Amino acid sequence: MTSLVHKPYATTPKVFTIGLSAIDPARWIEPDGDLGVFLDEKERLCHSHLPQVFCAEAGTEDAQQECLDMLAGHLARDHAGLYRLEDGALYFAGRSVVLAQPDMPPLRIAGSLIQDDLVILRRRETGWHVVAGYVAFPSAWSLPEKFGLPMEQVHAPVPGFNAGTRNATLINRIFDNLQVDQPAIRFNWSVYPAGDLFWPPEVSSEHGKAPFVPASNIVRVERQSLRRLPKTGDIVFTIRIYIDPIRALLAQPDGKALATALADRLEDFSPDQLDYKGMTAKKAALVEHLRAAAAAISDC
């Protein structure tokens, strides 16, 4: 049985909230047994879709290097069972990565070490901007389209997070006050028709043409973290994707409660939130499937 690592739809009842929590720096990144699968896919995408998955402004090299140095130290120290640092290279998951590669952007090297995507945010007069990113596994968004934009514009499509909203103001305040030694995490989730890791907007459009089959859907969970870099003052934003099939959710020991919670969350969405999640025409069928499946699970 597939174990579900994070279940934000069951533990965070209120939808579309910032929901940021401080974490121990030792828990900044959480690599697991799927590390090789994710890194193989990143490598493939760098060959086939590099302009879509990597962008960096000139002048961000110091921040990229700082991110790489901090990440390599964290992995070697806090995940010594998976990573070994020796002679300027990290050894892990049957591979090795040399950390000093003059012809390779440091953020690309950093992204080749972990399952997470990486974005560097920089404070300017107009707020926090996306200035570099290695995003191989976007969830229905495009790095090149968000590149260079302030957070208000990055979040413009998200209900309740566009410019002038309380959430937009709060995000900038949180970023301004983020402490170097106190990373924070939050979770996001959506229901998707398939488990592809690489999911730019055009993939959503293609899958939208197929018939909707609730039982074959997956819950795509994002574990997002924020960590300030001590020298540049920039912020590293990480996104780790978890693919949880609905079938696996129902097979959990608490499958009945999970199915009920997910159905409840879907029914909590407002019309504009459903539209943003691409669930307007699908919600009713999925909620019906989840509630019927929950009713069929024995309480014994």
Short mmCIF file of C-alpha atoms in Angstrom, two decimals:
data_model
loop_
_atom_site.label_atom_id
_atom_site.label_comp_id
_atom_site.label_asym_id
_atom_site.label_seq_id
_atom_site.Cartn_x
_atom_site.Cartn_y
_atom_site.Cartn_z
CA MET A 1 0.00 0.00 0.00
CA THR A 2 1.28 3.45 -0.93
CA SER A 3 1.80 5.59 2.16
CA LEU A 4 0.64 9.20 1.94
CA VAL A 5 3.26 11.49 3.48
CA HIS A 6 1.29 14.75 3.71
CA LYS A 7 -2.49 15.15 3.83
CA PRO A 8 -3.16 18.92 3.97
CA TYR A 9 -6.76 18.52 2.80
CA ALA A 10 -7.41 16.55 6.00
CA THR A 11 -5.36 18.64 8.43
CA THR A 12 -6.01 22.19 7.17
CA PRO A 13 -9.78 22.64 6.95
CA LYS A 14 -9.75 26.27 5.72
CA VAL A 15 -8.95 26.52 2.03
CA PHE A 16 -6.89 29.18 0.20
CA THR A 17 -4.96 30.39 3.25
CA ILE A 18 -1.25 31.14 3.62
CA GLY A 19 -0.91 28.63 6.48
CA LEU A 20 2.83 29.12 7.06
CA SER A 21 4.52 27.23 9.90
CA ALA A 22 8.09 27.44 11.23
CA ILE A 23 10.18 24.26 11.02
CA ASP A 24 13.49 22.98 12.36
CA PRO A 25 16.21 23.82 9.76
CA ALA A 26 17.14 20.12 9.79
CA ARG A 27 13.75 19.45 8.15
CA TRP A 28 14.23 21.98 5.35
CA ILE A 29 14.35 19.33 2.58
CA GLU A 30 12.92 15.81 2.84
CA PRO A 31 14.44 13.47 0.22
CA ASP A 32 13.08 9.93 0.04
CA GLY A 33 13.21 6.70 -1.92
CA ASP A 34 11.79 8.35 -5.06
CA LEU A 35 14.81 10.66 -5.35
CA GLY A 36 16.26 8.90 -8.39
CA VAL A 37 12.95 8.97 -10.27
CA PHE A 38 12.57 12.72 -9.76
CA LEU A 39 16.16 13.48 -10.72
CA ASP A 40 15.97 11.35 -13.88
CA GLU A 41 12.91 13.35 -14.92
CA LYS A 42 14.66 16.65 -14.15
CA GLU A 43 17.60 15.61 -16.30
CA ARG A 44 15.28 14.65 -19.16
CA LEU A 45 13.47 17.99 -18.96
CA CYS A 46 16.73 19.94 -18.96
CA HIS A 47 17.53 18.32 -22.31
CA SER A 48 14.07 18.76 -23.82
CA HIS A 49 12.55 21.86 -22.15
CA LEU A 50 15.40 23.88 -20.63
CA PRO A 51 13.93 27.36 -21.39
CA GLN A 52 10.73 26.28 -19.62
CA VAL A 53 12.40 24.89 -16.50
CA PHE A 54 15.33 27.26 -15.88
CA CYS A 55 15.52 31.07 -15.83
CA ALA A 56 17.96 33.40 -14.06
CA GLU A 57 18.60 37.12 -14.13
CA ALA A 58 22.15 38.41 -14.50
CA GLY A 59 23.41 39.41 -11.08
CA THR A 60 21.83 36.46 -9.27
CA GLU A 61 24.95 34.29 -9.39
CA ASP A 62 25.92 35.02 -5.78
CA ALA A 63 22.45 34.08 -4.54
CA GLN A 64 22.46 30.92 -6.64
CA GLN A 65 25.84 29.93 -5.21
CA GLU A 66 24.69 30.71 -1.69
CA CYS A 67 21.64 28.52 -2.22
CA LEU A 68 23.83 25.68 -3.51
CA ASP A 69 26.27 25.97 -0.61
CA MET A 70 23.49 26.02 1.99
CA LEU A 71 21.69 23.11 0.36
CA ALA A 72 24.80 20.93 0.01
CA GLY A 73 25.69 21.53 3.65
CA HIS A 74 22.16 20.69 4.77
CA LEU A 75 22.05 17.44 2.77
CA ALA A 76 25.46 16.23 3.94
CA ARG A 77 24.73 17.13 7.55
CA ASP A 78 21.03 16.38 8.02
CA HIS A 79 20.60 13.56 5.49
CA ALA A 80 23.90 11.76 5.94
CA GLY A 81 22.17 8.43 5.39
CA LEU A 82 21.47 9.43 1.77
CA TYR A 83 24.19 11.97 0.92
CA ARG A 84 27.96 11.85 1.31
CA LEU A 85 30.16 14.91 0.67
CA GLU A 86 33.68 14.04 -0.43
CA ASP A 87 36.33 16.01 -2.36
CA GLY A 88 33.90 18.67 -3.55
CA ALA A 89 31.22 16.25 -4.76
CA LEU A 90 28.00 14.88 -3.31
CA TYR A 91 27.39 11.14 -3.65
CA PHE A 92 23.78 9.96 -3.42
CA ALA A 93 21.17 7.70 -5.07
CA GLY A 94 23.79 5.92 -7.18
CA ARG A 95 25.14 9.14 -8.67
CA SER A 96 27.62 11.90 -7.94
CA VAL A 97 27.45 15.64 -8.57
CA VAL A 98 30.51 17.90 -8.57
CA LEU A 99 29.52 21.08 -6.74
CA ALA A 100 31.91 23.45 -8.55
CA GLN A 101 31.09 23.51 -12.27
CA PRO A 102 32.18 26.82 -13.85
CA ASP A 103 29.99 26.38 -16.94
CA MET A 104 26.83 25.43 -15.02
CA PRO A 105 24.56 27.90 -13.16
CA PRO A 106 24.77 27.06 -9.44
CA LEU A 107 20.98 26.86 -9.16
CA ARG A 108 20.89 24.10 -11.76
CA ILE A 109 23.48 22.18 -9.78
CA ALA A 110 21.41 22.70 -6.63
CA GLY A 111 18.28 21.46 -8.39
CA SER A 112 20.10 18.32 -9.52
CA LEU A 113 20.56 17.29 -5.87
CA ILE A 114 16.95 17.18 -4.66
CA GLN A 115 13.39 16.39 -5.67
CA ASP A 116 12.25 19.93 -4.97
CA ASP A 117 12.01 22.79 -7.44
CA LEU A 118 13.87 25.97 -6.47
CA VAL A 119 12.97 29.65 -6.91
CA ILE A 120 15.00 32.64 -5.73
CA LEU A 121 13.07 35.73 -4.63
CA ARG A 122 14.63 39.19 -4.30
CA ARG A 123 13.30 42.31 -2.55
CA ARG A 124 12.88 45.40 -4.70
CA GLU A 125 10.95 48.64 -4.21
CA THR A 126 7.92 47.00 -5.82
CA GLY A 127 8.05 43.93 -3.57
CA TRP A 128 9.54 40.45 -3.79
CA HIS A 129 10.34 39.36 -7.35
CA VAL A 130 11.14 36.02 -8.99
CA VAL A 131 14.75 36.47 -10.14
CA ALA A 132 15.88 32.87 -10.72
CA GLY A 133 14.20 29.50 -10.87
CA TYR A 134 14.70 25.82 -11.62
CA VAL A 135 11.12 24.58 -11.85
CA ALA A 136 10.85 21.18 -13.52
CA PHE A 137 7.50 20.24 -11.98
CA PRO A 138 5.13 23.23 -12.23
CA SER A 139 1.51 22.73 -11.22
CA ALA A 140 -0.35 24.29 -14.17
CA TRP A 141 1.85 27.40 -14.32
CA SER A 142 4.82 28.59 -16.33
CA LEU A 143 8.15 29.76 -14.91
CA PRO A 144 8.96 31.99 -17.93
CA GLU A 145 5.59 33.74 -17.51
CA LYS A 146 6.20 34.40 -13.79
CA PHE A 147 9.90 35.25 -14.19
CA GLY A 148 10.79 38.77 -13.07
CA LEU A 149 7.35 39.52 -11.65
CA PRO A 150 6.52 40.68 -8.11
CA MET A 151 4.47 38.39 -5.89
CA GLU A 152 1.25 40.37 -6.47
CA GLN A 153 1.45 39.58 -10.18
CA VAL A 154 2.68 36.02 -9.65
CA HIS A 155 -0.39 35.38 -7.49
CA ALA A 156 -2.80 37.48 -9.59
CA PRO A 157 -4.79 34.42 -10.81
CA VAL A 158 -5.22 33.07 -7.24
CA PRO A 159 -8.54 34.12 -5.67
CA GLY A 160 -7.91 36.40 -2.69
CA PHE A 161 -4.17 36.83 -3.30
CA ASN A 162 -4.00 39.47 -6.05
CA ALA A 163 -2.70 43.02 -5.55
CA GLY A 164 -4.50 45.02 -2.87
CA THR A 165 -5.78 42.02 -0.93
CA ARG A 166 -4.94 41.33 2.69
CA ASN A 167 -3.16 38.14 1.70
CA ALA A 168 -0.92 39.96 -0.80
CA THR A 169 0.10 42.48 1.88
CA LEU A 170 0.65 39.70 4.41
CA ILE A 171 2.89 37.72 2.05
CA ASN A 172 5.25 40.67 1.58
CA ARG A 173 5.32 41.25 5.33
CA ILE A 174 6.10 37.58 6.01
CA PHE A 175 8.91 37.62 3.45
CA ASP A 176 10.34 40.84 4.91
CA ASN A 177 10.40 39.34 8.41
CA LEU A 178 11.66 35.85 7.53
CA GLN A 179 14.66 34.99 9.72
CA VAL A 180 17.80 33.30 8.40
CA ASP A 181 17.73 30.41 10.87
CA GLN A 182 13.97 29.90 10.82
CA PRO A 183 12.69 28.35 7.58
CA ALA A 184 8.96 27.91 7.16
CA ILE A 185 6.70 25.56 5.25
CA ARG A 186 3.17 25.52 3.90
CA PHE A 187 1.13 23.08 1.80
CA ASN A 188 -0.96 23.38 -1.31
CA TRP A 189 -2.99 20.72 -3.06
CA SER A 190 -5.21 20.16 -6.10
CA VAL A 191 -6.93 17.24 -7.80
CA TYR A 192 -5.38 16.27 -11.15
CA PRO A 193 -6.42 13.68 -13.75
CA ALA A 194 -2.95 12.11 -13.98
CA GLY A 195 0.32 11.84 -12.11
CA ASP A 196 2.75 13.54 -14.52
CA LEU A 197 5.38 15.52 -12.61
CA PHE A 198 5.88 18.04 -15.43
CA TRP A 199 2.54 19.84 -15.63
CA PRO A 200 2.72 23.20 -17.44
CA PRO A 201 -0.54 24.82 -18.64
CA GLU A 202 -0.48 23.03 -21.99
CA VAL A 203 -0.57 19.64 -20.24
CA SER A 204 -3.69 20.75 -18.35
CA SER A 205 -5.30 21.72 -21.65
CA GLU A 206 -4.51 18.36 -23.21
CA HIS A 207 -5.84 16.34 -20.27
CA GLY A 208 -8.95 18.53 -20.17
CA LYS A 209 -10.10 16.99 -23.46
CA ALA A 210 -10.38 13.50 -21.94
CA PRO A 211 -13.47 12.18 -20.11
CA PHE A 212 -13.40 12.78 -16.35
CA VAL A 213 -13.03 9.55 -14.37
CA PRO A 214 -13.01 10.32 -10.61
CA ALA A 215 -11.48 7.01 -9.53
CA SER A 216 -8.34 7.54 -11.64
CA ASN A 217 -7.59 11.04 -10.35
CA ILE A 218 -4.72 11.95 -8.05
CA VAL A 219 -4.23 14.51 -5.30
CA ARG A 220 -1.18 16.58 -6.19
CA VAL A 221 0.29 17.87 -2.93
CA GLU A 222 2.92 20.61 -2.79
CA ARG A 223 5.21 20.98 0.22
CA GLN A 224 6.54 24.52 -0.08
CA SER A 225 9.32 26.04 2.01
CA LEU A 226 10.82 29.50 2.44
CA ARG A 227 14.37 30.10 3.64
CA ARG A 228 16.34 33.34 3.73
CA LEU A 229 19.93 33.36 2.49
CA PRO A 230 22.18 35.00 5.11
CA LYS A 231 24.57 36.90 2.81
CA THR A 232 22.42 38.17 -0.07
CA GLY A 233 19.20 38.41 1.95
CA ASP A 234 17.32 36.75 -0.91
CA ILE A 235 14.78 34.02 -0.21
CA VAL A 236 14.84 30.45 -1.53
CA PHE A 237 11.35 29.09 -2.22
CA THR A 238 11.19 25.31 -2.63
CA ILE A 239 8.35 23.18 -4.01
CA ARG A 240 8.24 19.40 -3.53
CA ILE A 241 5.53 17.46 -5.35
CA TYR A 242 3.78 14.38 -3.95
CA ILE A 243 1.51 12.32 -6.20
CA ASP A 244 -1.25 10.60 -4.19
CA PRO A 245 -3.74 8.55 -6.25
CA ILE A 246 -7.36 8.64 -5.07
CA ARG A 247 -7.23 4.83 -4.97
CA ALA A 248 -4.26 4.97 -2.59
CA LEU A 249 -6.05 7.53 -0.43
CA LEU A 250 -9.06 5.23 -0.07
CA ALA A 251 -6.80 2.28 0.79
CA GLN A 252 -5.24 4.02 3.80
CA PRO A 253 -6.18 2.80 7.29
CA ASP A 254 -7.98 6.15 7.70
CA GLY A 255 -9.28 6.13 4.12
CA LYS A 256 -12.87 6.77 5.19
CA ALA A 257 -11.90 9.94 7.07
CA LEU A 258 -9.58 11.08 4.29
CA ALA A 259 -12.22 10.66 1.58
CA THR A 260 -14.76 12.53 3.71
CA ALA A 261 -12.31 15.34 4.44
CA LEU A 262 -11.36 15.73 0.78
CA ALA A 263 -15.03 15.83 -0.26
CA ASP A 264 -15.70 18.43 2.45
CA ARG A 265 -12.83 20.61 1.25
CA LEU A 266 -14.04 20.45 -2.33
CA GLU A 267 -17.50 21.54 -1.22
CA ASP A 268 -15.94 24.45 0.68
CA PHE A 269 -14.52 25.96 -2.52
CA SER A 270 -16.22 29.09 -3.80
CA PRO A 271 -17.08 29.30 -7.53
CA ASP A 272 -13.95 31.34 -8.34
CA GLN A 273 -11.78 28.94 -6.33
CA LEU A 274 -13.24 25.97 -8.19
CA ASP A 275 -12.56 27.73 -11.48
CA TYR A 276 -8.95 28.41 -10.48
CA LYS A 277 -8.50 24.74 -9.53
CA GLY A 278 -10.07 23.61 -12.80
CA MET A 279 -12.76 21.74 -10.88
CA THR A 280 -15.96 23.58 -11.81
CA ALA A 281 -17.30 20.83 -14.07
CA LYS A 282 -15.73 17.99 -12.09
CA LYS A 283 -16.47 18.72 -8.44
CA ALA A 284 -19.90 17.11 -8.23
CA ALA A 285 -18.77 13.80 -9.74
CA LEU A 286 -15.65 13.65 -7.58
CA VAL A 287 -17.49 14.50 -4.37
CA GLU A 288 -20.10 11.85 -5.16
CA HIS A 289 -17.37 9.27 -5.78
CA LEU A 290 -15.54 10.13 -2.55
CA ARG A 291 -18.67 10.03 -0.40
CA ALA A 292 -19.82 6.75 -1.93
CA ALA A 293 -16.36 5.24 -1.39
CA ALA A 294 -16.29 6.49 2.21
CA ALA A 295 -19.73 4.97 2.86
CA ALA A 296 -18.50 1.62 1.50
CA ILE A 297 -15.52 1.48 3.85
CA SER A 298 -16.23 -0.46 7.02
CA ASP A 299 -15.75 1.29 10.35
CA CYS A 300 -14.45 -1.95 11.83
#
